[in-house]
Amino acid sequence: MNCTFCRIVRGESPAKVYYQDDDVIVFFDRAPLTPIHLLICPKAHYTDFMDAPIEVHQMLVKTVKRVVTELGEKAKDFRIMINNGPRSGQTVFHLHYHIMAGK
Ligand code: 5GP
Ligand code: ZN
């Protein structure tokens, strides 16, 4: 599939990967808006927030908690952003949560 984040999942496009397992990949945004700006993606392709079942969101929220806990003090205060649809500002149509911290 010609999807930017599927290509990262398959290792066909480079990304600075912070964490991955069978279901999820976490990598640094290539155009960070804050000192720490990570993207949390399910490895399976879902177009957007509304496309994914609740179980996928559960896994992503668990991953957010794990990642910010690991990052410790520098990500104690953080923002989660999810854009759903082009008019929200979504530009990559593979579900992802932004985690932004350090500002
Ligand atoms: P959206 O606007 O869809 O919510 O967010 C897409 C984000 O993905 C943007 O912040 C953009 O900088 C980031 N992005 C787009 N393409 C790539 C890429 O190939 N690699 C990485 N690391 N980030 C990307
Ligand atoms: Zn995809």
CSV table of C-alpha atoms in Angstrom, one decimal, residues 3 5 11 15 18 20-21 24 28 31 39 47 51 58 68 72 76 92 95 101-102:
chain,number,residue,atom,x,y,z
A,3,CYS,CA,1.0,4.9,2.6
A,5,PHE,CA,3.5,5.2,7.6
A,11,GLY,CA,11.1,-0.6,7.1
A,15,ALA,CA,12.5,6.9,10.6
A,18,TYR,CA,11.8,5.0,19.5
A,20,GLN,CA,8.1,-1.0,18.3
A,21,ASP,CA,6.5,-4.4,18.9
A,24,VAL,CA,2.7,-0.6,17.4
A,28,PHE,CA,10.0,10.8,16.0
A,31,ALA,CA,9.1,18.1,11.5
A,39,LEU,CA,4.1,9.6,16.6
A,47,THR,CA,-7.1,5.7,8.0
A,51,ASP,CA,-11.7,4.0,11.3
A,58,GLN,CA,-6.7,1.0,24.0
A,68,VAL,CA,5.8,9.1,28.6
A,72,GLY,CA,10.3,10.6,32.8
A,76,LYS,CA,5.9,14.8,32.6
A,92,VAL,CA,-1.0,11.3,6.7
A,95,LEU,CA,-3.9,6.7,12.2
A,101,ALA,CA,6.3,17.5,25.3
A,102,GLY,CA,9.2,19.7,26.4
